[in-house]
Each structure stands twice: as C-alpha cells, then as structure tokens.
Amino acid sequence: MAAVAATLAFGSGAVQAAEAEPGGKLLLTGGVSALEGGGGGGVATWALIGGNETSRGVGGSVHATYVNVPDYELRSAGVTLGLFDRVELSLARQDFDTGATGAKLGLGQGFTFKQTVAGVKVRLIGDAVYDQDTWLPQVAVGAQFKQNDQPAIVRAVGAQDDTGIDYYAAATKVLLDRSLVVSGAVRLTKANQTGLLGFGGDKHDRYGAQFEGSAGWLVSKRLLVGAEYRTKPDNLGFAKEDDWADVFVAYAFSKTLSVTAAYADLGDIATFRNQRGLYVSLQAGF
Amino acid sequence: MRLILAATALSLTFAGVAFAQQPVPPGEQPVEPYVQSNANAGATPMRDKAVLEAFHGKEGIARITSDLVDRNIADPRIKDIFATADVVRLKRTLSEQFCYILAGPASDGGCDYTGKDMSATHQYQGITPRDFNILVENLQKAMDKEGVPFAAQNKLLAKLAPMSRQVIERR
Ligand code: HEM
C-alpha cells in the first residue's frame, strides 16, 4: 500500500540523528516494501529504489507484512538492497496460509503455499523528487523471478508452471507543489495470484500486460494516505481471479521505522468470494 | 586549484570593470563583481498570495532563512562546508532569493535577488546529494518553527528541488 514510507517530502529519508550515520536519501524516496519485495507500494510496484541511500551509497530495508482476509492469511517478509540509487535487489518470501479453508479446498487444514521472489530493478531516467520543473517521472524497469514451493498442487489447479518471471516498467512522480505522489506500472506476467497459485493456466497460458496504479497525498512529513489498484490475469479455469485494490495509511515513526496499514480488497481467491481485510506492514530501512 | 582560482578571480576582476562596483553592505565581505539579475535566483516567482501569507510575508521569510543558516552552520553533518561562508551575506541573499521566489520582484512588492547564480555560488564546494537533503531537512525544521503549513512548505521545496542540478557537485 503505500509505497512511500510515509514521509515524503524531502527530509527524513535516511538521515539519522547523529554523525557517522549512513543514508541521506530524502524521506519517502525509497518507498515502502511491496508484497513481492522491493521499493513500492503494498501491492503496486514503484520506480523508486528502496533503502535510504543516495547515488553515493548502498542502503536497504527489511519488511514484514501480514494480510488477513476472511478465508486466508498472507504473510510476507523480505530484504531489499538499494545500490547507488540506481539498482535495487530484493528477496521476499510469501506464505499464503489457507487455514481452515485448506480443508474445504481438499488441501488440508492450514495448508500453506510458499513462494520466493527475487527481484532486480534498474532506474533508467528521472528523479521522482528532484525533477520538480518537469512532468518527466522517474522511470525504472525490473524483473521478478518467482518460485512456488508446491509444483504438484499448482499444476493440479490448472497452472502450467511452478516458476515464472514477471517483467515490468514503472513510472513514479512526486508532485511536491501539490503534496501528491503518483505512480503507474505495466507488468508482463503469467502469475496466478502473484504466483501463489503458479504460473499460466488451463484458460490462458500467455504473457499478458497488467496495470498497477497508486496515488497518495502527503498529509505531513510523517503521513501519507492513498489508494492502489492492480489488475491481474485470469488464467485458471477452476476459479476466477480478481483485481486488487486498497486504501492505505503509511506513517513514519522515525527515519528508519515505518508502518503501513491498509484496507485491501483482494476479490475472489480460489473460489472463496470477497476477500477483504486488513493489511499491515512494518518496515525498517537504512 | 588555488592558482586556477586566483587566476579566475583576477580575470573576473578585469571583467568587472565592465560594470559598476557594487557597494559592500555593512557587516559583509567584499565579493568579486558579477552580473546581478533576478535570473540568478534559479527559479521563477510563484505569485501565490496564499503561499506568501502562509510564510508570514517578508518578515516570516527572513526569520526562516536566518534560522536555516544558523542550523546549517551548527549542523555537525554539514557545518564544515560553511566554515568560510560570509554568514551575513548568506542570510541576506538567501532571504532575497526566497522572497523573490515567493513574492516576485521588488517592482511587484516582493524582493530583487542580488546574489550570485546557483552554479557559481556552489562551485568547488563538493556538495553531495546527502548534503543537499540535510539542508532541506533543516529548511523543513525552520519552516515548521515559523508555523508554515506542510502543503505551503512543499510549494517552496518544489521550486528549490531542481536547483540540486546546480548545487550538487559530487553525484
Ligand atoms: C536549493 C538549495 C540551495 C539554495 C537555494 C542555496 C542558495 C544559496 C545562496 C542564495 C547563496 C548566497 C549566494 C551569494 O553569496 O551570492 C548560497 C551560498 C552558499 N551555499 Fe547554498 N543553497 C542551496 C544549497 C546548498 C547546500 C546543500 C549547501 C551545502 C550543504 C550550500 C552551501 C552554501 C555555502 C557554503 C554558501 C556560501 C558560499 C560563500 O560564501 O562563498 N548550499 N547558497
């Protein structure tokens, strides 16, 4: 949900209190950690490079995310490395816990899909914060390498593969004079529920372009409120897959610690309808 | 480097014959002559009455810029860069610059900027992106202290942000 660690505006970033502290990026300019790792919003990908370092250093962040919807639970944890505000490397682990729903799906009580996502992102042009005299956004391209740990089961529900690669291009702009952050991304993907239900399907097995958009309002140095939308493929015959949306609040307790809370609508997941609930993510950056 | 600087200063002095020597304001060090122009401010005026009011007019701007300079010269992270700066001149020109950007030129009731342009001023200081962001942080604190609302603060920051291209030397 919110990509920005909450405080946008220049300033907090990474610059910690005393001397000899690392960092130096303006607040918010690393984004928060997305569900699939890397700097971004919660479910949307941003062009910002994660971590608190500028073009002259290496920064990073760690995150833990918990999503609770009526019939499932999603947990994610990961690390992000930002290299010279140019390249971002990320690793995230997602646990999709079916809880009691697992038994109803015939998977067994508490059955948990797990996915590992390794990402790389490269900033191509622009600076989302400094370039306030032009409409040109910060633009980045990236790839996410995803590995699902349940090859047999994702194939049983119709997926064609248990590994997949997403490719995306993202553009992010901070409109400082309006205290707004806007971001959009196009993702080429075959992933079912981001890959938690495998890649490709019995219905479709081709790469398709999906859209991710977010907009946030900087209420104060510490607080960002906004909304996100992410379209998804619909590859599996056994269950319709819906787009995701959320409204979020991101708050920075300090330059290094921020929390994102959101109300997310994940639509129908694996035949269970209207999965709406709370998303909470804690992030520490350096 | 020293030689080059001295040579540049010398040639500037000769070039300076072309325009009148400006009087040195009280408390300030003399500077090599340069062409004064509001274009040196590095941004076009905002001309938004509401924003000017949010900054509490010229007096508020002067308080903010003075406080900003005080914070910078006391900030252990960047104070070395300001070691040889003419603080009296810096406060005056910075105040003129912010006033010009927020209120327009003197002919419109604002201020004329009489300082040097952003490239010339910050050359050879070796300023990094981190230094720049620290200064912005200090500016945010100075604006907070003056009670300028966040949205109005961001309007000024939007004008200053692109100057990073002239100010930052070590990327
Ligand atoms: C957008 C950001 C900035 C603006 C608008 C700005 C503006 C100014 C102005 C108006 C002057 C006086 C010009 C003159 O004397 O004619 C000045 C001088 C100076 N600035 Fe900046 N500045 C900025 C960023 C920085 C940064 C990031 C640093 C270092 C951390 C810095 C260090 C200095 C120093 C040391 C001087 C004094 C130079 C001298 O007296 O020789 N400035 N600046």
Coordinates of C-alpha atoms and ligand atoms in Angstrom, one line a residue:
Chain A
M1 CA 0.0 0.0 0.0
A2 CA 1.8 2.9 0.3
A3 CA 4.9 2.9 -1.1
V4 CA 6.3 5.6 0.4
A5 CA 7.5 5.2 3.7
A6 CA 5.3 7.8 4.8
T7 CA 7.1 10.8 4.8
L8 CA 7.7 12.1 1.7
A9 CA 9.0 15.3 1.3
F10 CA 12.5 15.7 1.5
G11 CA 13.9 15.1 4.6
S12 CA 13.6 12.1 6.5
G13 CA 14.9 9.6 4.5
A14 CA 17.7 8.1 5.9
V15 CA 19.5 10.6 7.5
Q16 CA 19.6 9.5 11.1
A17 CA 20.4 11.5 14.0
A18 CA 24.0 11.7 15.0
E19 CA 27.1 11.6 13.0
A20 CA 28.5 8.7 11.0
E21 CA 25.1 7.6 10.1
P22 CA 24.6 6.1 6.7
G23 CA 21.8 7.1 4.5
G24 CA 21.0 10.5 3.1
K25 CA 18.0 10.0 0.9
L26 CA 15.0 12.2 1.3
L27 CA 12.2 10.8 3.2
L28 CA 9.9 8.6 1.4
T29 CA 12.1 8.4 -1.6
G30 CA 12.7 4.7 -1.1
G31 CA 9.1 3.7 -0.9
V32 CA 7.9 1.1 1.5
S33 CA 8.3 -2.6 0.7
A34 CA 5.9 -4.1 -1.6
L35 CA 4.4 -7.6 -1.0
E36 CA 6.7 -9.1 -3.6
G37 CA 9.7 -7.2 -2.3
G38 CA 11.4 -4.1 -3.4
G39 CA 10.5 -0.5 -3.1
G40 CA 7.0 0.3 -4.0
G41 CA 3.5 0.4 -2.6
G42 CA 1.9 -2.5 -0.9
V43 CA 0.6 -4.2 -4.0
A44 CA 1.8 -1.8 -6.6
T45 CA 5.4 -1.5 -7.9
W46 CA 7.1 1.9 -7.9
A47 CA 10.1 3.2 -9.8
L48 CA 11.8 4.3 -6.6
I49 CA 14.9 2.4 -5.4
G50 CA 14.5 1.0 -1.9
G51 CA 16.7 1.8 1.0
N52 CA 17.8 5.2 2.3
E53 CA 21.0 5.7 0.4
T54 CA 21.6 8.2 -2.4
S55 CA 23.7 7.8 -5.5
R56 CA 26.7 7.6 -3.3
G57 CA 25.9 4.6 -1.2
V58 CA 24.3 1.3 -0.5
G59 CA 21.1 1.2 1.5
G60 CA 18.5 -1.3 2.3
S61 CA 15.4 -2.3 4.2
V62 CA 13.7 -5.2 5.8
H63 CA 9.9 -5.7 6.0
A64 CA 7.3 -7.9 7.5
T65 CA 3.8 -7.9 6.1
Y66 CA 0.6 -9.5 7.3
V67 CA -2.7 -9.6 5.4
N68 CA -5.8 -11.1 7.0
V69 CA -8.9 -11.6 4.8
P70 CA -11.9 -13.8 5.7
D71 CA -10.7 -17.1 4.4
Y72 CA -7.0 -16.7 4.1
E73 CA -3.9 -15.2 5.7
L74 CA -0.9 -13.9 3.7
R75 CA 2.5 -13.3 5.4
S76 CA 5.5 -11.8 3.7
A77 CA 9.0 -11.0 4.8
G78 CA 11.9 -9.7 2.8
V79 CA 15.0 -7.7 2.3
T80 CA 15.8 -5.0 -0.2
L81 CA 19.1 -3.6 -1.2
G82 CA 19.4 -0.2 -3.0
L83 CA 22.7 0.3 -4.8
F84 CA 23.7 3.9 -5.5
D85 CA 20.0 4.8 -6.1
R86 CA 20.4 3.0 -9.4
V87 CA 19.9 -0.7 -8.9
E88 CA 17.6 -2.5 -6.4
L89 CA 17.9 -6.1 -5.5
S90 CA 15.2 -7.7 -3.4
L91 CA 14.3 -11.1 -1.9
A92 CA 10.9 -11.8 -0.5
R93 CA 9.2 -14.9 1.0
Q94 CA 5.4 -15.1 0.8
D95 CA 3.3 -17.6 2.8
F96 CA -0.3 -17.9 1.7
D97 CA -1.9 -19.7 4.6
T98 CA -5.3 -21.3 3.7
G99 CA -6.1 -22.0 7.4
A100 CA -9.5 -23.7 7.8
T101 CA -10.2 -23.0 4.1
G102 CA -7.5 -25.5 3.2
A103 CA -9.7 -28.4 4.5
K104 CA -12.6 -27.1 2.4
L105 CA -10.4 -27.0 -0.7
G106 CA -9.2 -30.5 0.0
L107 CA -5.7 -29.4 0.7
G108 CA -5.8 -30.0 4.4
Q109 CA -6.2 -27.7 7.4
G110 CA -3.6 -25.0 7.5
F111 CA -2.2 -25.8 4.1
T112 CA 0.3 -23.0 3.1
F113 CA 1.6 -22.1 -0.3
K114 CA 5.0 -20.6 -0.2
Q115 CA 6.7 -18.5 -2.8
T116 CA 10.1 -16.9 -3.1
V117 CA 10.5 -13.8 -5.2
A118 CA 13.9 -12.5 -6.2
G119 CA 13.8 -9.1 -7.9
V120 CA 16.0 -6.7 -9.7
K121 CA 15.1 -3.2 -10.7
V122 CA 17.1 -0.6 -12.6
R123 CA 16.3 3.1 -12.6
L124 CA 16.5 4.3 -16.1
I125 CA 15.8 8.0 -16.1
G126 CA 14.5 10.8 -14.0
D127 CA 14.4 11.6 -10.3
A128 CA 10.9 11.5 -8.8
V129 CA 11.7 14.1 -6.1
Y130 CA 14.3 16.5 -7.6
D131 CA 12.8 16.9 -11.1
Q132 CA 10.0 19.3 -10.0
D133 CA 10.4 21.5 -13.0
T134 CA 9.3 18.8 -15.5
W135 CA 6.5 16.3 -15.9
L136 CA 9.0 13.6 -16.6
P137 CA 8.7 10.9 -13.9
Q138 CA 11.3 8.6 -12.5
V139 CA 11.2 5.5 -14.7
A140 CA 12.5 2.1 -13.9
V141 CA 12.4 -1.4 -15.4
G142 CA 12.6 -4.7 -13.5
A143 CA 12.1 -8.4 -13.3
Q144 CA 10.9 -10.7 -10.6
F145 CA 11.9 -14.3 -10.5
K146 CA 9.3 -16.4 -8.7
Q147 CA 9.4 -19.9 -7.4
N148 CA 6.4 -21.6 -5.9
D149 CA 7.1 -24.5 -3.5
Q150 CA 4.0 -26.6 -4.4
P151 CA 4.6 -27.7 -8.0
A152 CA 2.2 -30.6 -7.8
I153 CA -0.7 -28.7 -6.3
V154 CA -0.4 -25.6 -8.5
R155 CA -0.5 -27.9 -11.5
A156 CA -3.5 -29.8 -10.1
V157 CA -5.5 -26.5 -10.1
G158 CA -4.5 -25.8 -13.7
A159 CA -1.3 -23.8 -13.6
Q160 CA 1.2 -24.7 -16.2
D161 CA 4.3 -23.9 -14.2
D162 CA 5.6 -23.5 -10.7
T163 CA 8.2 -20.9 -11.7
G164 CA 7.7 -17.7 -13.6
I165 CA 9.3 -14.3 -14.4
D166 CA 7.4 -11.0 -14.3
Y167 CA 8.8 -8.1 -16.2
Y168 CA 7.7 -4.5 -15.5
A169 CA 8.2 -0.9 -16.3
A170 CA 7.2 1.6 -13.6
A171 CA 7.0 5.4 -13.5
T172 CA 6.7 7.4 -10.3
K173 CA 6.4 11.1 -9.7
V174 CA 6.2 13.2 -6.6
L175 CA 4.2 16.3 -7.3
L176 CA 5.6 18.3 -4.5
D177 CA 3.7 21.5 -5.2
R178 CA 0.5 19.5 -4.7
S179 CA 1.9 17.2 -2.0
L180 CA 1.0 14.2 -4.1
V181 CA 2.7 11.0 -5.1
V182 CA 1.5 9.2 -8.3
S183 CA 2.8 6.0 -9.7
G184 CA 2.0 3.6 -12.5
A185 CA 3.4 0.4 -13.8
V186 CA 2.9 -2.1 -16.6
R187 CA 3.7 -5.7 -15.7
L188 CA 4.1 -8.6 -18.1
T189 CA 3.1 -11.7 -16.2
K190 CA 1.6 -15.2 -16.2
A191 CA 1.4 -15.3 -12.5
N192 CA -1.8 -16.5 -10.8
Q193 CA -2.5 -14.6 -7.6
T194 CA 1.1 -13.1 -8.0
G195 CA 2.4 -16.7 -8.4
L196 CA 1.0 -18.2 -5.2
L197 CA -1.2 -20.4 -7.4
G198 CA 1.5 -20.9 -10.0
F199 CA 2.0 -19.5 -13.5
G200 CA -0.1 -19.8 -16.6
G201 CA -3.2 -21.8 -16.7
D202 CA -5.7 -24.1 -18.4
K203 CA -7.6 -21.0 -19.6
H204 CA -4.7 -18.8 -20.7
D205 CA -1.0 -19.5 -20.8
R206 CA 0.5 -16.4 -22.4
Y207 CA 2.1 -13.3 -21.0
G208 CA -0.3 -10.5 -20.6
A209 CA 0.1 -6.8 -19.7
Q210 CA -1.3 -5.8 -16.4
F211 CA -1.6 -2.4 -14.8
E212 CA -0.7 -1.1 -11.4
G213 CA -1.5 2.4 -10.2
S214 CA -1.3 4.3 -7.0
A215 CA -1.8 7.8 -5.7
G216 CA -1.1 9.2 -2.3
W217 CA -1.5 12.5 -0.5
L218 CA 1.3 13.7 1.8
V219 CA -0.6 15.0 4.8
S220 CA 2.6 15.7 6.8
K221 CA 6.2 14.8 6.9
R222 CA 5.3 11.6 8.5
L223 CA 1.9 10.7 7.0
L224 CA 0.9 9.5 3.6
V225 CA -2.7 8.4 2.7
G226 CA -3.7 6.9 -0.6
A227 CA -5.1 4.2 -2.7
E228 CA -3.8 1.5 -5.1
Y229 CA -5.2 -0.6 -7.9
R230 CA -3.7 -3.6 -9.5
T231 CA -5.1 -5.6 -12.4
K232 CA -4.4 -9.3 -12.5
P233 CA -4.6 -12.1 -15.1
D234 CA -7.4 -14.7 -15.0
N235 CA -5.7 -17.9 -16.2
L236 CA -7.2 -20.6 -14.2
G237 CA -10.5 -22.4 -15.1
F238 CA -11.4 -23.5 -11.6
A239 CA -11.7 -20.1 -10.0
K240 CA -12.0 -16.5 -11.3
E241 CA -9.1 -14.2 -10.3
D242 CA -10.0 -10.5 -9.4
D243 CA -8.1 -7.2 -9.5
W244 CA -6.7 -6.0 -6.2
A245 CA -7.4 -2.6 -4.6
D246 CA -6.7 -0.9 -1.3
V247 CA -6.7 2.3 0.6
F248 CA -3.7 2.9 2.8
V249 CA -2.1 5.0 5.5
A250 CA 1.7 5.0 5.8
Y251 CA 3.2 6.5 8.9
A252 CA 6.9 7.1 9.6
F253 CA 7.7 6.8 13.3
S254 CA 11.3 7.8 12.5
K255 CA 13.6 7.9 9.6
T256 CA 14.2 4.2 9.9
L257 CA 10.9 2.8 11.0
S258 CA 7.6 3.0 9.3
V259 CA 4.3 1.2 9.3
T260 CA 1.7 0.8 6.5
A261 CA -1.9 -0.1 7.3
A262 CA -4.4 -0.7 4.6
Y263 CA -7.9 -2.0 3.9
A264 CA -7.4 -4.3 1.0
D265 CA -9.9 -5.8 -1.4
L266 CA -8.4 -8.9 -2.9
G267 CA -11.6 -10.0 -4.6
D268 CA -12.3 -13.7 -5.1
I269 CA -9.4 -16.1 -4.3
A270 CA -9.6 -19.8 -5.2
T271 CA -13.4 -19.8 -5.3
F272 CA -13.8 -18.0 -2.0
R273 CA -15.6 -14.7 -2.5
N274 CA -14.9 -11.2 -1.5
Q275 CA -11.6 -11.4 0.3
R276 CA -11.4 -8.0 2.1
G277 CA -9.5 -7.2 5.1
L278 CA -6.6 -5.6 6.9
Y279 CA -3.1 -5.3 5.6
V280 CA -0.3 -4.3 8.0
S281 CA 3.3 -3.9 7.1
L282 CA 6.3 -2.9 9.2
Q283 CA 9.5 -1.7 7.6
A284 CA 12.9 -0.8 8.8
G285 CA 15.3 1.0 6.5
F286 CA 18.9 2.0 6.5
Chain B
M1 CA 43.5 24.6 -7.7
R2 CA 44.4 27.7 -5.8
L3 CA 46.3 29.1 -8.8
I4 CA 43.3 28.5 -11.0
L5 CA 41.0 30.2 -8.5
A6 CA 43.4 33.1 -8.2
A7 CA 43.6 33.4 -12.0
T8 CA 39.8 33.2 -12.3
A9 CA 39.4 35.9 -9.7
L10 CA 41.9 38.1 -11.5
S11 CA 40.2 37.7 -14.8
L12 CA 36.8 38.3 -13.1
T13 CA 38.3 41.5 -11.6
F14 CA 39.2 42.7 -15.1
A15 CA 35.9 41.7 -16.5
G16 CA 34.3 43.5 -13.6
V17 CA 35.5 46.8 -14.9
A18 CA 32.7 46.5 -17.4
F19 CA 30.0 47.1 -14.7
A20 CA 29.9 49.3 -11.7
Q21 CA 31.4 48.0 -8.5
Q22 CA 28.6 47.3 -6.0
P23 CA 28.8 48.8 -2.6
V24 CA 29.5 46.3 0.2
P25 CA 26.6 46.1 2.6
P26 CA 27.5 46.6 6.3
G27 CA 29.0 43.5 8.0
E28 CA 29.7 41.7 4.8
Q29 CA 32.9 40.9 3.0
P30 CA 33.5 42.3 -0.5
V31 CA 33.0 39.9 -3.3
E32 CA 34.3 39.8 -6.9
P33 CA 32.0 41.7 -9.2
Y34 CA 29.4 39.7 -11.0
V35 CA 26.3 40.5 -13.0
Q36 CA 23.3 40.9 -10.8
S37 CA 19.9 39.6 -12.1
N38 CA 16.8 38.0 -10.7
A39 CA 17.6 35.2 -13.1
N40 CA 20.4 34.3 -10.7
A41 CA 17.7 33.1 -8.2
G42 CA 17.4 30.0 -10.3
A43 CA 13.5 29.8 -10.2
T44 CA 10.6 31.8 -11.4
P45 CA 8.4 33.5 -8.9
M46 CA 5.3 31.7 -7.6
R47 CA 3.0 34.8 -7.3
D48 CA 0.6 33.0 -5.0
K49 CA -0.7 35.3 -2.3
A50 CA -1.9 32.4 -0.1
V51 CA 1.5 30.8 -0.1
L52 CA 3.2 34.2 0.8
E53 CA 0.7 34.6 3.7
A54 CA 1.5 31.0 4.8
F55 CA 5.1 32.1 5.1
H56 CA 4.1 35.2 7.1
G57 CA 5.3 37.6 4.4
K58 CA 8.7 39.0 4.0
E59 CA 9.3 39.0 7.8
G60 CA 8.5 35.4 8.1
I61 CA 10.8 34.6 5.1
A62 CA 13.6 36.5 6.8
R63 CA 13.1 34.6 10.0
I64 CA 13.1 31.2 8.2
T65 CA 16.3 31.9 6.1
S66 CA 18.1 33.3 9.2
D67 CA 17.2 30.2 11.2
L68 CA 18.1 27.9 8.3
V69 CA 21.6 29.4 8.1
D70 CA 22.0 29.1 11.9
R71 CA 21.0 25.4 11.7
N72 CA 23.4 24.7 8.8
I73 CA 26.4 26.3 10.4
A74 CA 25.7 24.3 13.6
D75 CA 24.9 21.0 12.0
P76 CA 27.8 18.6 12.5
R77 CA 26.9 16.9 9.3
I78 CA 27.4 19.9 7.0
K79 CA 28.9 22.7 9.0
D80 CA 32.4 22.2 7.6
I81 CA 31.1 23.3 4.2
F82 CA 30.0 26.6 5.7
A83 CA 33.3 27.2 7.5
T84 CA 34.4 30.0 5.3
A85 CA 31.0 31.4 4.3
D86 CA 30.1 35.0 4.8
V87 CA 27.1 34.4 7.1
V88 CA 25.8 37.9 7.0
R89 CA 25.7 37.9 3.2
L90 CA 24.3 34.4 3.1
K91 CA 21.4 35.3 5.3
R92 CA 20.7 38.5 3.2
T93 CA 20.9 36.9 -0.2
L94 CA 19.0 33.7 0.8
S95 CA 16.2 35.8 2.2
E96 CA 16.1 37.9 -1.0
Q97 CA 16.0 34.7 -3.1
F98 CA 13.2 33.1 -1.2
C99 CA 11.3 36.4 -1.1
Y100 CA 11.8 36.7 -4.9
I101 CA 10.5 33.1 -5.5
L102 CA 7.5 33.5 -3.1
A103 CA 6.5 37.2 -3.7
G104 CA 8.1 38.2 -7.1
P105 CA 10.4 41.1 -7.8
A106 CA 10.6 44.3 -5.9
S107 CA 8.5 46.1 -8.6
D108 CA 5.7 43.7 -7.7
G109 CA 6.0 44.3 -4.0
G110 CA 8.5 41.4 -3.5
C111 CA 12.3 41.4 -3.5
D112 CA 15.0 41.5 -6.0
Y113 CA 17.7 38.8 -5.7
T114 CA 21.2 40.4 -5.7
G115 CA 23.3 37.2 -5.1
K116 CA 25.2 35.0 -7.5
D117 CA 23.7 32.2 -9.5
M118 CA 23.4 28.7 -8.0
S119 CA 26.2 27.2 -10.1
A120 CA 28.7 29.9 -9.5
T121 CA 27.9 30.0 -5.7
H122 CA 28.2 26.3 -5.1
Q123 CA 31.1 25.5 -7.3
Y124 CA 34.1 23.7 -5.7
Q125 CA 32.1 23.0 -2.5
G126 CA 31.9 19.3 -3.3
I127 CA 28.2 19.1 -2.2
T128 CA 26.7 15.6 -2.3
P129 CA 23.1 14.6 -2.6
R130 CA 23.2 13.8 1.1
D131 CA 24.4 17.3 2.0
F132 CA 21.6 18.7 -0.1
N133 CA 18.9 16.6 1.6
I134 CA 20.3 17.6 5.0
L135 CA 19.9 21.2 4.1
V136 CA 16.3 20.5 3.0
E137 CA 15.7 18.8 6.4
N138 CA 17.0 21.9 8.2
L139 CA 14.8 24.1 6.0
Q140 CA 11.8 22.0 6.9
K141 CA 12.6 22.4 10.6
A142 CA 12.9 26.2 10.1
M143 CA 9.6 26.3 8.3
D144 CA 8.0 24.2 11.0
K145 CA 9.3 26.6 13.6
E146 CA 7.7 29.5 11.7
G147 CA 4.4 27.6 11.6
V148 CA 4.3 27.3 7.8
P149 CA 1.7 24.6 6.9
F150 CA 3.2 21.4 5.2
A151 CA 1.4 22.0 1.9
A152 CA 2.9 25.5 1.6
Q153 CA 6.3 24.2 2.6
N154 CA 6.2 21.8 -0.3
K155 CA 5.4 24.5 -2.8
L156 CA 8.7 26.2 -1.9
L157 CA 10.5 22.9 -1.9
A158 CA 9.2 22.2 -5.4
K159 CA 10.9 25.4 -6.6
L160 CA 14.2 24.5 -4.9
A161 CA 14.4 20.8 -5.7
P162 CA 15.5 21.3 -9.4
M163 CA 18.4 23.5 -8.1
S164 CA 20.0 20.3 -7.0
R165 CA 21.3 20.0 -10.5
Q166 CA 23.5 23.2 -10.0
V167 CA 24.2 22.7 -6.3
I168 CA 25.2 19.0 -6.1
E169 CA 28.7 18.5 -7.4
R170 CA 29.6 15.0 -6.3
R171 CA 27.0 12.6 -7.5
Ligands
HEM1 C1 18.2 24.6 -3.2 C2 19.2 24.6 -2.3 C3 20.1 25.8 -2.1 C4 19.8 27.1 -2.3 C5 18.6 27.8 -2.8 C6 21.0 27.9 -1.9 C7 21.2 29.2 -2.0 C8 22.3 29.9 -1.7 C9 22.5 31.3 -1.8 C10 21.4 32.3 -2.3 C11 23.8 31.6 -1.5 C12 24.5 33.0 -1.5 C13 24.9 33.5 -2.9 C14 25.7 34.7 -2.9 O1 26.5 34.8 -1.9 O2 25.7 35.4 -3.8 C15 24.4 30.4 -1.1 C16 25.7 30.3 -0.7 C17 26.2 29.1 -0.1 N1 25.6 27.9 -0.1 FE1 23.9 27.4 -0.8 N2 22.0 27.0 -1.5 C18 21.4 25.7 -1.6 C19 22.0 24.5 -1.2 C20 23.2 24.5 -0.5 C21 23.8 23.3 0.1 C22 23.1 21.9 0.0 C23 24.9 23.6 0.7 C24 25.9 22.7 1.5 C25 25.5 21.8 2.3 C26 25.1 25.0 0.4 C27 26.2 25.7 0.9 C28 26.4 27.0 0.6 C29 27.6 27.8 1.1 C30 28.8 27.2 1.9 C31 27.5 29.1 0.6 C32 28.4 30.3 0.9 C33 29.4 30.4 -0.3 C34 30.3 31.6 0.0 O3 30.1 32.4 0.9 O4 31.3 31.6 -0.6 N3 24.1 25.5 -0.3 N4 23.5 29.4 -1.3

